[in-house]
Amino acid sequence: MEALAGFCRNNDDLEAPRGAEVVHGSVHLRSSRAYRRLIPHAFATGGKAGDVVRSAELWSWVSRWRRALIIDTALLQVIIPSGDGERMDLDASHDDIELTASVRRYLDQQASHILVLPLLDLSQALAGMVTLEFDAADQIGEVFPPPALVETLQTVVDAAAPRLLTRPPRANQGFETDELLPVAGPTMTPVLELLAAFARHGETLLLSGQTGTGKSRLARWCHAQSPRADGPFEVLDLMTIPETMHMARLMGWKRGAFTGATSNVDGAVSRAHGGTLFIDEIDKLSADTQAGLLQLLEDRSYRVLGDNGGDRRADVRFIVGTNVDLMSQVEAGRFRRDLYYRIHVLPVQVPALDERSDEIADWARFMLARCSQQLDAGDWKFSESALLELEKQSWPGNLRQLDNVVRRTHIMARARGGEAAVTRADVLRALAMENPTAPSISDHLRRAAHAFVQLALTGDGHGRPLNLELADAFAGHVLDQAVKCSPSKAKAFDLVGLGNLVEHKNHYRRYRKAQEDIAALERREAQVHAMGPLASEEAKHRGAD
């Protein structure tokens, strides 16, 4: 990078015409899925270096064309400097480029010309890009920089590519830890450097990574590092919201907007005004809401359901999270391609805990201290052998799994009594209860309870509550499964501790009751879904038509 910058500054062949200067430049190292690193060295000759992240908007273009591009920001044209200097008007419809509202915002800046150079690895795969921004008002309408200069610069970039792509991360300078970032190990340094730079930017930040890697915590940390830190931080977790309510929860609604809308309710966008909105599990977003979110991101405007007063402005920075490969969802037709490219401007992959094992001990200490504080249980510590045992393990459930094990270890250690120290034996006993291949009944029960409450929320306002007695259907399902897995009803009742009913021939009545409980819940569920808010809204509109 230093060689490239020095070449740009010192080579006489690169001397800019009078009135033209390089105002900014940066190197973006990234794959099709996520950023690897951002090298924000400016090649500025005029001391006007700007936002080091803003040129990320151009990645979608260079990744499609895989060649040097010049953007004339005044004429809104993309120029291919090789060959006959083909020009493409951004205002016109084109298969490979589009002048979206976000691109307009990006081009509305000091630079008159932007040069984008692809960065290829040894296998000729696209591994990043170099961007140079010029203030050359006298060259508007010209192919600038000239093709010969572009060719020379591309040669320099190609020569520098192996060194750039294999350059080790800087030594950990240390991130100041706090409540939101209690642990920051060396492995996470490149990721945190990216997030610290991206936090100051206004474009959508995409956090990808396995479940339990701490994406929500990192989203909060990014908000705290941003210019919007004094504003609200809102979370919209799509896993906890019925699909029919996605649009309503995002945009909000007015009283009477749909059946069950008995009052005005602010949506997540409104609540996050002046701050940050984190949309987790973005891949679960319903098709209709995907279209609404795309418009929201492009135009920064939205309309509350049932509001006839027109669109509202959205003063919000968006962070989105996912634990799946979004491109695979695009290819499968489950996620809009245009929305994918709109949220894929600043993608960051959060490493799994197994990839940052240097943090396991520190996270375990933090989790144990938090657990002790919550229970007012004194000052508990891990022995060194206990920490070594945790570090030896694989953690497919990431930080969430580690937290569960630490909590379990703490409970077991307190139960045995003695000094406030967690031993290796305590850890081994807790780990013995971890069997990732076997389903956890407690986890399934929590999911079933969550689904029950979500069904109640979906039907809220219809005048018929989802009575807790309907949860008896769970016991009914257990008994039904016992019958299906046993040679006889009598054996099934013995299996679940109800053998006494067989003796008095009452087990037939109990089994009929189980079937009735299951049927009652299924009927109520069908009624709620049939009366869902958005379905009712559609029915109302059909009646009006």
Short mmCIF file of N, CA, C and O in Angstrom, two decimals, residues 136-249:
data_model
loop_
_atom_site.label_atom_id
_atom_site.label_comp_id
_atom_site.label_asym_id
_atom_site.label_seq_id
_atom_site.Cartn_x
_atom_site.Cartn_y
_atom_site.Cartn_z
N ALA A 136 -11.23 17.23 -10.24
CA ALA A 136 -10.72 17.70 -11.54
C ALA A 136 -11.87 18.31 -12.33
O ALA A 136 -12.31 17.77 -13.35
N ALA A 137 -12.35 19.44 -11.85
CA ALA A 137 -13.52 20.07 -12.47
C ALA A 137 -13.29 20.40 -13.94
O ALA A 137 -14.23 20.32 -14.76
N ASP A 138 -12.05 20.76 -14.30
CA ASP A 138 -11.77 21.13 -15.70
C ASP A 138 -11.82 19.93 -16.62
O ASP A 138 -11.85 20.09 -17.86
N GLN A 139 -11.81 18.71 -16.06
CA GLN A 139 -11.79 17.50 -16.88
C GLN A 139 -13.18 16.86 -17.01
O GLN A 139 -13.30 15.77 -17.57
N ILE A 140 -14.21 17.51 -16.49
CA ILE A 140 -15.56 16.96 -16.60
C ILE A 140 -15.91 16.80 -18.07
O ILE A 140 -15.73 17.71 -18.88
N GLY A 141 -16.41 15.64 -18.40
CA GLY A 141 -16.74 15.34 -19.80
C GLY A 141 -15.62 14.64 -20.53
O GLY A 141 -15.84 14.05 -21.59
N GLU A 142 -14.39 14.68 -19.95
CA GLU A 142 -13.25 14.00 -20.55
C GLU A 142 -13.08 12.62 -19.92
O GLU A 142 -13.59 12.35 -18.83
N VAL A 143 -12.36 11.74 -20.62
CA VAL A 143 -11.99 10.46 -20.02
C VAL A 143 -10.82 10.74 -19.09
O VAL A 143 -9.67 10.88 -19.52
N PHE A 144 -11.12 10.85 -17.82
CA PHE A 144 -10.11 11.21 -16.83
C PHE A 144 -10.25 10.30 -15.62
O PHE A 144 -11.36 10.11 -15.12
N PRO A 145 -9.10 9.73 -15.18
CA PRO A 145 -7.75 9.85 -15.73
C PRO A 145 -7.65 9.25 -17.13
O PRO A 145 -8.43 8.39 -17.50
N PRO A 146 -6.64 9.70 -17.90
CA PRO A 146 -6.47 9.19 -19.26
C PRO A 146 -6.25 7.67 -19.25
O PRO A 146 -5.69 7.12 -18.30
N PRO A 147 -6.66 6.97 -20.31
CA PRO A 147 -6.52 5.51 -20.36
C PRO A 147 -5.11 5.02 -20.09
O PRO A 147 -4.91 3.99 -19.43
N ALA A 148 -4.09 5.72 -20.60
CA ALA A 148 -2.71 5.28 -20.38
C ALA A 148 -2.36 5.31 -18.90
O ALA A 148 -1.67 4.41 -18.39
N LEU A 149 -2.83 6.34 -18.21
CA LEU A 149 -2.57 6.44 -16.77
C LEU A 149 -3.31 5.35 -16.01
O LEU A 149 -2.78 4.75 -15.08
N VAL A 150 -4.55 5.07 -16.43
CA VAL A 150 -5.33 4.01 -15.79
C VAL A 150 -4.62 2.68 -15.95
O VAL A 150 -4.50 1.88 -15.00
N GLU A 151 -4.10 2.42 -17.15
CA GLU A 151 -3.41 1.16 -17.41
C GLU A 151 -2.17 1.04 -16.53
O GLU A 151 -1.88 -0.03 -15.98
N THR A 152 -1.44 2.14 -16.37
CA THR A 152 -0.25 2.12 -15.53
C THR A 152 -0.62 1.85 -14.07
O THR A 152 0.02 1.05 -13.38
N LEU A 153 -1.66 2.52 -13.60
CA LEU A 153 -2.10 2.32 -12.21
C LEU A 153 -2.57 0.89 -11.99
O LEU A 153 -2.31 0.30 -10.94
N GLN A 154 -3.27 0.31 -12.97
CA GLN A 154 -3.73 -1.07 -12.82
C GLN A 154 -2.53 -2.02 -12.74
O GLN A 154 -2.55 -2.99 -11.96
N THR A 155 -1.49 -1.73 -13.51
CA THR A 155 -0.28 -2.54 -13.45
C THR A 155 0.36 -2.48 -12.06
O THR A 155 0.80 -3.49 -11.51
N VAL A 156 0.37 -1.28 -11.49
CA VAL A 156 0.92 -1.11 -10.14
C VAL A 156 0.08 -1.88 -9.12
O VAL A 156 0.60 -2.57 -8.24
N VAL A 157 -1.24 -1.79 -9.25
CA VAL A 157 -2.13 -2.51 -8.33
C VAL A 157 -1.93 -4.01 -8.47
O VAL A 157 -1.86 -4.74 -7.47
N ASP A 158 -1.82 -4.51 -9.71
CA ASP A 158 -1.60 -5.94 -9.92
C ASP A 158 -0.30 -6.40 -9.27
O ASP A 158 -0.23 -7.48 -8.68
N ALA A 159 0.74 -5.57 -9.39
CA ALA A 159 2.03 -5.94 -8.80
C ALA A 159 1.97 -5.91 -7.27
O ALA A 159 2.63 -6.70 -6.60
N ALA A 160 1.17 -4.98 -6.73
CA ALA A 160 1.09 -4.85 -5.27
C ALA A 160 0.11 -5.84 -4.66
O ALA A 160 0.13 -6.04 -3.43
N ALA A 161 -0.73 -6.47 -5.47
CA ALA A 161 -1.80 -7.33 -4.95
C ALA A 161 -1.31 -8.44 -4.03
O ALA A 161 -1.85 -8.60 -2.92
N PRO A 162 -0.31 -9.23 -4.41
CA PRO A 162 0.12 -10.32 -3.50
C PRO A 162 0.52 -9.82 -2.12
O PRO A 162 0.19 -10.44 -1.11
N ARG A 163 1.21 -8.68 -2.09
CA ARG A 163 1.64 -8.14 -0.80
C ARG A 163 0.46 -7.60 0.00
O ARG A 163 0.37 -7.80 1.21
N LEU A 164 -0.47 -6.96 -0.69
CA LEU A 164 -1.65 -6.42 -0.01
C LEU A 164 -2.50 -7.54 0.58
O LEU A 164 -3.00 -7.44 1.70
N LEU A 165 -2.68 -8.60 -0.21
CA LEU A 165 -3.60 -9.67 0.20
C LEU A 165 -3.01 -10.56 1.28
O LEU A 165 -3.76 -11.25 1.98
N THR A 166 -1.69 -10.58 1.41
CA THR A 166 -1.07 -11.43 2.43
C THR A 166 -0.53 -10.61 3.60
O THR A 166 0.08 -11.17 4.51
N ARG A 167 -0.77 -9.32 3.56
CA ARG A 167 -0.27 -8.45 4.63
C ARG A 167 -0.94 -8.83 5.95
O ARG A 167 -2.16 -8.86 6.05
N PRO A 168 -0.15 -9.15 6.98
CA PRO A 168 -0.77 -9.53 8.26
C PRO A 168 -1.45 -8.34 8.91
O PRO A 168 -1.09 -7.18 8.66
N PRO A 169 -2.46 -8.61 9.73
CA PRO A 169 -3.12 -7.51 10.44
C PRO A 169 -2.14 -6.78 11.34
O PRO A 169 -1.12 -7.33 11.76
N ARG A 170 -2.44 -5.55 11.63
CA ARG A 170 -1.61 -4.80 12.56
C ARG A 170 -1.64 -5.48 13.93
O ARG A 170 -2.61 -6.13 14.29
N ALA A 171 -0.57 -5.30 14.67
CA ALA A 171 -0.58 -5.81 16.04
C ALA A 171 -1.74 -5.19 16.80
O ALA A 171 -2.11 -4.04 16.57
N ASN A 172 -2.32 -5.99 17.66
CA ASN A 172 -3.49 -5.53 18.39
C ASN A 172 -3.18 -4.26 19.17
O ASN A 172 -2.39 -4.27 20.11
N GLN A 173 -3.79 -3.18 18.74
CA GLN A 173 -3.60 -1.91 19.43
C GLN A 173 -4.45 -1.83 20.70
O GLN A 173 -4.27 -0.95 21.52
N GLY A 174 -5.38 -2.78 20.79
CA GLY A 174 -6.22 -2.81 21.97
C GLY A 174 -7.45 -1.94 21.82
O GLY A 174 -7.34 -0.75 21.52
N PHE A 175 -8.59 -2.55 21.98
CA PHE A 175 -9.84 -1.80 21.99
C PHE A 175 -10.27 -1.64 23.44
O PHE A 175 -10.25 -2.61 24.21
N GLU A 176 -10.62 -0.45 23.77
CA GLU A 176 -11.03 -0.20 25.15
C GLU A 176 -12.31 -0.96 25.44
O GLU A 176 -13.34 -0.74 24.80
N THR A 177 -12.25 -1.90 26.37
CA THR A 177 -13.41 -2.72 26.67
C THR A 177 -14.38 -1.95 27.55
O THR A 177 -14.01 -1.06 28.30
N ASP A 178 -15.64 -2.32 27.41
CA ASP A 178 -16.70 -1.70 28.20
C ASP A 178 -17.82 -2.71 28.33
O ASP A 178 -17.66 -3.89 28.02
N GLU A 179 -18.96 -2.26 28.80
CA GLU A 179 -20.09 -3.17 29.01
C GLU A 179 -20.54 -3.82 27.70
O GLU A 179 -20.97 -4.98 27.69
N LEU A 180 -20.44 -3.09 26.59
CA LEU A 180 -20.86 -3.63 25.31
C LEU A 180 -19.78 -4.45 24.64
O LEU A 180 -20.08 -5.32 23.81
N LEU A 181 -18.53 -4.18 24.94
CA LEU A 181 -17.41 -4.93 24.38
C LEU A 181 -16.52 -5.37 25.55
O LEU A 181 -15.42 -4.85 25.74
N PRO A 182 -17.00 -6.35 26.33
CA PRO A 182 -16.24 -6.76 27.52
C PRO A 182 -14.99 -7.56 27.20
O PRO A 182 -14.10 -7.66 28.02
N VAL A 183 -14.94 -8.14 25.99
CA VAL A 183 -13.79 -8.95 25.59
C VAL A 183 -13.41 -8.56 24.16
O VAL A 183 -14.27 -8.45 23.29
N ALA A 184 -12.12 -8.36 23.92
CA ALA A 184 -11.63 -8.02 22.58
C ALA A 184 -10.28 -8.68 22.39
O ALA A 184 -9.24 -8.13 22.76
N GLY A 185 -10.30 -9.90 21.84
CA GLY A 185 -9.07 -10.65 21.64
C GLY A 185 -8.36 -10.29 20.35
O GLY A 185 -8.94 -9.65 19.46
N PRO A 186 -7.12 -10.73 20.19
CA PRO A 186 -6.34 -10.42 18.99
C PRO A 186 -7.00 -10.89 17.70
O PRO A 186 -6.92 -10.21 16.68
N THR A 187 -7.66 -12.05 17.74
CA THR A 187 -8.29 -12.56 16.51
C THR A 187 -9.39 -11.65 16.01
O THR A 187 -9.64 -11.57 14.80
N MET A 188 -10.06 -10.98 16.94
CA MET A 188 -11.16 -10.11 16.55
C MET A 188 -10.70 -8.73 16.13
O MET A 188 -11.52 -7.91 15.70
N THR A 189 -9.40 -8.43 16.25
CA THR A 189 -8.92 -7.08 15.96
C THR A 189 -9.30 -6.61 14.55
O THR A 189 -9.84 -5.50 14.40
N PRO A 190 -9.05 -7.40 13.48
CA PRO A 190 -9.44 -6.91 12.15
C PRO A 190 -10.93 -6.64 12.03
O PRO A 190 -11.34 -5.68 11.37
N VAL A 191 -11.74 -7.49 12.66
CA VAL A 191 -13.19 -7.30 12.60
C VAL A 191 -13.59 -6.03 13.33
O VAL A 191 -14.39 -5.22 12.84
N LEU A 192 -13.03 -5.82 14.50
CA LEU A 192 -13.37 -4.63 15.27
C LEU A 192 -12.88 -3.36 14.60
O LEU A 192 -13.53 -2.31 14.68
N GLU A 193 -11.74 -3.44 13.91
CA GLU A 193 -11.26 -2.28 13.17
C GLU A 193 -12.24 -1.92 12.06
O GLU A 193 -12.53 -0.74 11.83
N LEU A 194 -12.73 -2.94 11.36
CA LEU A 194 -13.73 -2.69 10.33
C LEU A 194 -14.98 -2.07 10.92
O LEU A 194 -15.52 -1.07 10.42
N LEU A 195 -15.47 -2.68 12.00
CA LEU A 195 -16.71 -2.19 12.61
C LEU A 195 -16.55 -0.77 13.14
O LEU A 195 -17.49 0.04 13.06
N ALA A 196 -15.38 -0.46 13.69
CA ALA A 196 -15.15 0.90 14.20
C ALA A 196 -15.21 1.90 13.06
O ALA A 196 -15.75 3.01 13.21
N ALA A 197 -14.65 1.53 11.88
CA ALA A 197 -14.72 2.43 10.72
C ALA A 197 -16.14 2.51 10.17
O ALA A 197 -16.64 3.59 9.85
N PHE A 198 -16.80 1.36 10.07
CA PHE A 198 -18.14 1.32 9.50
C PHE A 198 -19.17 1.98 10.41
O PHE A 198 -20.20 2.48 9.96
N ALA A 199 -18.90 1.98 11.72
CA ALA A 199 -19.86 2.56 12.67
C ALA A 199 -20.08 4.03 12.39
O ALA A 199 -21.17 4.56 12.62
N ARG A 200 -19.06 4.71 11.89
CA ARG A 200 -19.17 6.14 11.62
C ARG A 200 -19.86 6.43 10.29
O ARG A 200 -20.11 7.59 9.96
N HIS A 201 -20.14 5.39 9.53
CA HIS A 201 -20.72 5.55 8.20
C HIS A 201 -22.25 5.49 8.30
O HIS A 201 -22.80 5.00 9.27
N GLY A 202 -22.91 5.97 7.26
CA GLY A 202 -24.37 5.98 7.29
C GLY A 202 -25.02 4.83 6.55
O GLY A 202 -26.23 4.60 6.69
N GLU A 203 -24.23 4.08 5.76
CA GLU A 203 -24.82 3.01 4.97
C GLU A 203 -25.14 1.79 5.83
O GLU A 203 -24.64 1.64 6.94
N THR A 204 -25.97 0.92 5.27
CA THR A 204 -26.40 -0.27 6.01
C THR A 204 -25.23 -1.19 6.28
O THR A 204 -24.43 -1.50 5.40
N LEU A 205 -25.13 -1.65 7.52
CA LEU A 205 -24.10 -2.58 7.95
C LEU A 205 -24.71 -3.96 8.08
O LEU A 205 -25.74 -4.13 8.75
N LEU A 206 -24.12 -4.95 7.40
CA LEU A 206 -24.62 -6.33 7.44
C LEU A 206 -23.68 -7.17 8.29
O LEU A 206 -22.50 -7.34 7.96
N LEU A 207 -24.21 -7.72 9.38
CA LEU A 207 -23.44 -8.61 10.26
C LEU A 207 -23.87 -10.05 10.00
O LEU A 207 -25.02 -10.41 10.25
N SER A 208 -22.95 -10.85 9.47
CA SER A 208 -23.23 -12.27 9.22
C SER A 208 -22.44 -13.11 10.20
O SER A 208 -21.35 -12.73 10.64
N GLY A 209 -22.97 -14.27 10.53
CA GLY A 209 -22.25 -15.16 11.43
C GLY A 209 -23.19 -16.18 12.04
O GLY A 209 -24.41 -16.02 12.02
N GLN A 210 -22.61 -17.22 12.59
CA GLN A 210 -23.41 -18.28 13.19
C GLN A 210 -24.24 -17.74 14.35
O GLN A 210 -23.92 -16.71 14.95
N THR A 211 -25.29 -18.46 14.68
CA THR A 211 -26.11 -18.11 15.83
C THR A 211 -25.25 -18.14 17.10
O THR A 211 -24.47 -19.07 17.30
N GLY A 212 -25.41 -17.10 17.90
CA GLY A 212 -24.71 -17.06 19.18
C GLY A 212 -23.33 -16.45 19.15
O GLY A 212 -22.60 -16.50 20.15
N THR A 213 -22.93 -15.84 18.02
CA THR A 213 -21.59 -15.25 17.94
C THR A 213 -21.52 -13.84 18.52
O THR A 213 -20.44 -13.26 18.60
N GLY A 214 -22.66 -13.27 18.87
CA GLY A 214 -22.66 -11.94 19.49
C GLY A 214 -22.98 -10.81 18.54
O GLY A 214 -22.56 -9.67 18.76
N LYS A 215 -23.76 -11.08 17.50
CA LYS A 215 -24.08 -10.04 16.51
C LYS A 215 -24.89 -8.91 17.14
O LYS A 215 -24.66 -7.73 16.83
N SER A 216 -25.83 -9.23 18.01
CA SER A 216 -26.64 -8.18 18.65
C SER A 216 -25.78 -7.26 19.51
O SER A 216 -25.93 -6.04 19.49
N ARG A 217 -24.87 -7.86 20.25
CA ARG A 217 -23.97 -7.06 21.10
C ARG A 217 -23.09 -6.16 20.25
O ARG A 217 -22.88 -4.98 20.57
N LEU A 218 -22.57 -6.69 19.14
CA LEU A 218 -21.73 -5.89 18.26
C LEU A 218 -22.53 -4.77 17.59
O LEU A 218 -22.00 -3.68 17.35
N ALA A 219 -23.79 -5.03 17.28
CA ALA A 219 -24.63 -3.98 16.70
C ALA A 219 -24.79 -2.83 17.70
O ALA A 219 -24.70 -1.65 17.33
N ARG A 220 -25.01 -3.17 18.96
CA ARG A 220 -25.12 -2.12 19.99
C ARG A 220 -23.80 -1.37 20.13
O ARG A 220 -23.77 -0.15 20.33
N TRP A 221 -22.69 -2.09 20.05
CA TRP A 221 -21.38 -1.45 20.16
C TRP A 221 -21.16 -0.49 19.00
O TRP A 221 -20.66 0.62 19.19
N CYS A 222 -21.55 -0.91 17.79
CA CYS A 222 -21.40 -0.02 16.63
C CYS A 222 -22.24 1.24 16.81
O CYS A 222 -21.80 2.34 16.46
N HIS A 223 -23.45 1.08 17.33
CA HIS A 223 -24.29 2.26 17.60
C HIS A 223 -23.59 3.20 18.58
O HIS A 223 -23.59 4.42 18.38
N ALA A 224 -22.98 2.63 19.62
CA ALA A 224 -22.31 3.45 20.62
C ALA A 224 -21.08 4.16 20.05
O ALA A 224 -20.67 5.21 20.57
N GLN A 225 -20.49 3.62 18.98
CA GLN A 225 -19.32 4.26 18.35
C GLN A 225 -19.72 5.26 17.27
O GLN A 225 -18.86 5.93 16.70
N SER A 226 -20.99 5.34 16.96
CA SER A 226 -21.45 6.12 15.81
C SER A 226 -21.82 7.55 16.21
O SER A 226 -21.98 7.85 17.41
N PRO A 227 -21.99 8.43 15.22
CA PRO A 227 -22.47 9.79 15.52
C PRO A 227 -23.89 9.80 16.08
O PRO A 227 -24.33 10.84 16.58
N ARG A 228 -24.56 8.67 16.02
CA ARG A 228 -25.94 8.58 16.51
C ARG A 228 -26.01 8.00 17.93
O ARG A 228 -27.08 7.58 18.38
N ALA A 229 -24.88 7.94 18.60
CA ALA A 229 -24.82 7.27 19.90
C ALA A 229 -25.82 7.84 20.91
O ALA A 229 -26.29 7.11 21.79
N ASP A 230 -26.13 9.12 20.79
CA ASP A 230 -27.07 9.73 21.74
C ASP A 230 -28.52 9.44 21.39
O ASP A 230 -29.43 9.74 22.17
N GLY A 231 -28.76 8.86 20.22
CA GLY A 231 -30.10 8.51 19.80
C GLY A 231 -30.49 7.12 20.28
O GLY A 231 -29.69 6.40 20.88
N PRO A 232 -31.71 6.68 20.00
CA PRO A 232 -32.18 5.37 20.45
C PRO A 232 -31.55 4.23 19.66
O PRO A 232 -31.12 4.40 18.52
N PHE A 233 -31.49 3.08 20.28
CA PHE A 233 -31.09 1.84 19.61
C PHE A 233 -32.26 0.87 19.72
O PHE A 233 -32.65 0.47 20.81
N GLU A 234 -32.84 0.53 18.57
CA GLU A 234 -34.00 -0.35 18.54
C GLU A 234 -33.63 -1.67 17.89
O GLU A 234 -32.82 -1.72 16.97
N VAL A 235 -34.25 -2.75 18.37
CA VAL A 235 -34.03 -4.08 17.81
C VAL A 235 -35.35 -4.63 17.30
O VAL A 235 -36.37 -4.58 17.99
N LEU A 236 -35.33 -5.14 16.07
CA LEU A 236 -36.48 -5.84 15.49
C LEU A 236 -36.01 -7.26 15.18
O LEU A 236 -35.34 -7.49 14.17
N ASP A 237 -36.34 -8.19 16.08
CA ASP A 237 -35.92 -9.58 15.92
C ASP A 237 -37.03 -10.34 15.21
O ASP A 237 -38.07 -10.63 15.78
N LEU A 238 -36.79 -10.65 13.95
CA LEU A 238 -37.85 -11.25 13.12
C LEU A 238 -38.21 -12.65 13.56
O LEU A 238 -39.28 -13.16 13.20
N MET A 239 -37.35 -13.31 14.32
CA MET A 239 -37.68 -14.64 14.82
C MET A 239 -38.81 -14.60 15.85
O MET A 239 -39.47 -15.60 16.09
N THR A 240 -39.02 -13.46 16.46
CA THR A 240 -40.03 -13.35 17.51
C THR A 240 -41.33 -12.73 17.02
O THR A 240 -42.21 -12.47 17.82
N ILE A 241 -41.43 -12.48 15.71
CA ILE A 241 -42.60 -11.79 15.16
C ILE A 241 -43.25 -12.65 14.10
O ILE A 241 -42.57 -13.13 13.19
N PRO A 242 -44.57 -12.87 14.17
CA PRO A 242 -45.25 -13.61 13.10
C PRO A 242 -45.04 -12.92 11.76
O PRO A 242 -45.01 -11.69 11.67
N GLU A 243 -44.88 -13.70 10.71
CA GLU A 243 -44.59 -13.13 9.39
C GLU A 243 -45.63 -12.12 8.95
O GLU A 243 -45.30 -11.12 8.30
N THR A 244 -46.90 -12.37 9.32
CA THR A 244 -47.96 -11.46 8.91
C THR A 244 -47.85 -10.09 9.56
O THR A 244 -48.50 -9.14 9.14
N MET A 245 -47.01 -9.99 10.61
CA MET A 245 -46.88 -8.72 11.32
C MET A 245 -45.57 -8.00 11.03
O MET A 245 -45.28 -6.97 11.62
N HIS A 246 -44.75 -8.53 10.12
CA HIS A 246 -43.45 -7.91 9.85
C HIS A 246 -43.58 -6.46 9.42
O HIS A 246 -42.91 -5.57 9.95
N MET A 247 -44.43 -6.20 8.41
CA MET A 247 -44.57 -4.84 7.91
C MET A 247 -45.12 -3.92 8.98
O MET A 247 -44.66 -2.78 9.16
N ALA A 248 -46.10 -4.41 9.72
CA ALA A 248 -46.72 -3.58 10.76
C ALA A 248 -45.73 -3.22 11.85
O ALA A 248 -45.65 -2.07 12.29
N ARG A 249 -44.94 -4.20 12.29
CA ARG A 249 -43.97 -3.92 13.35
C ARG A 249 -42.85 -3.01 12.87
O ARG A 249 -42.29 -2.25 13.65
#
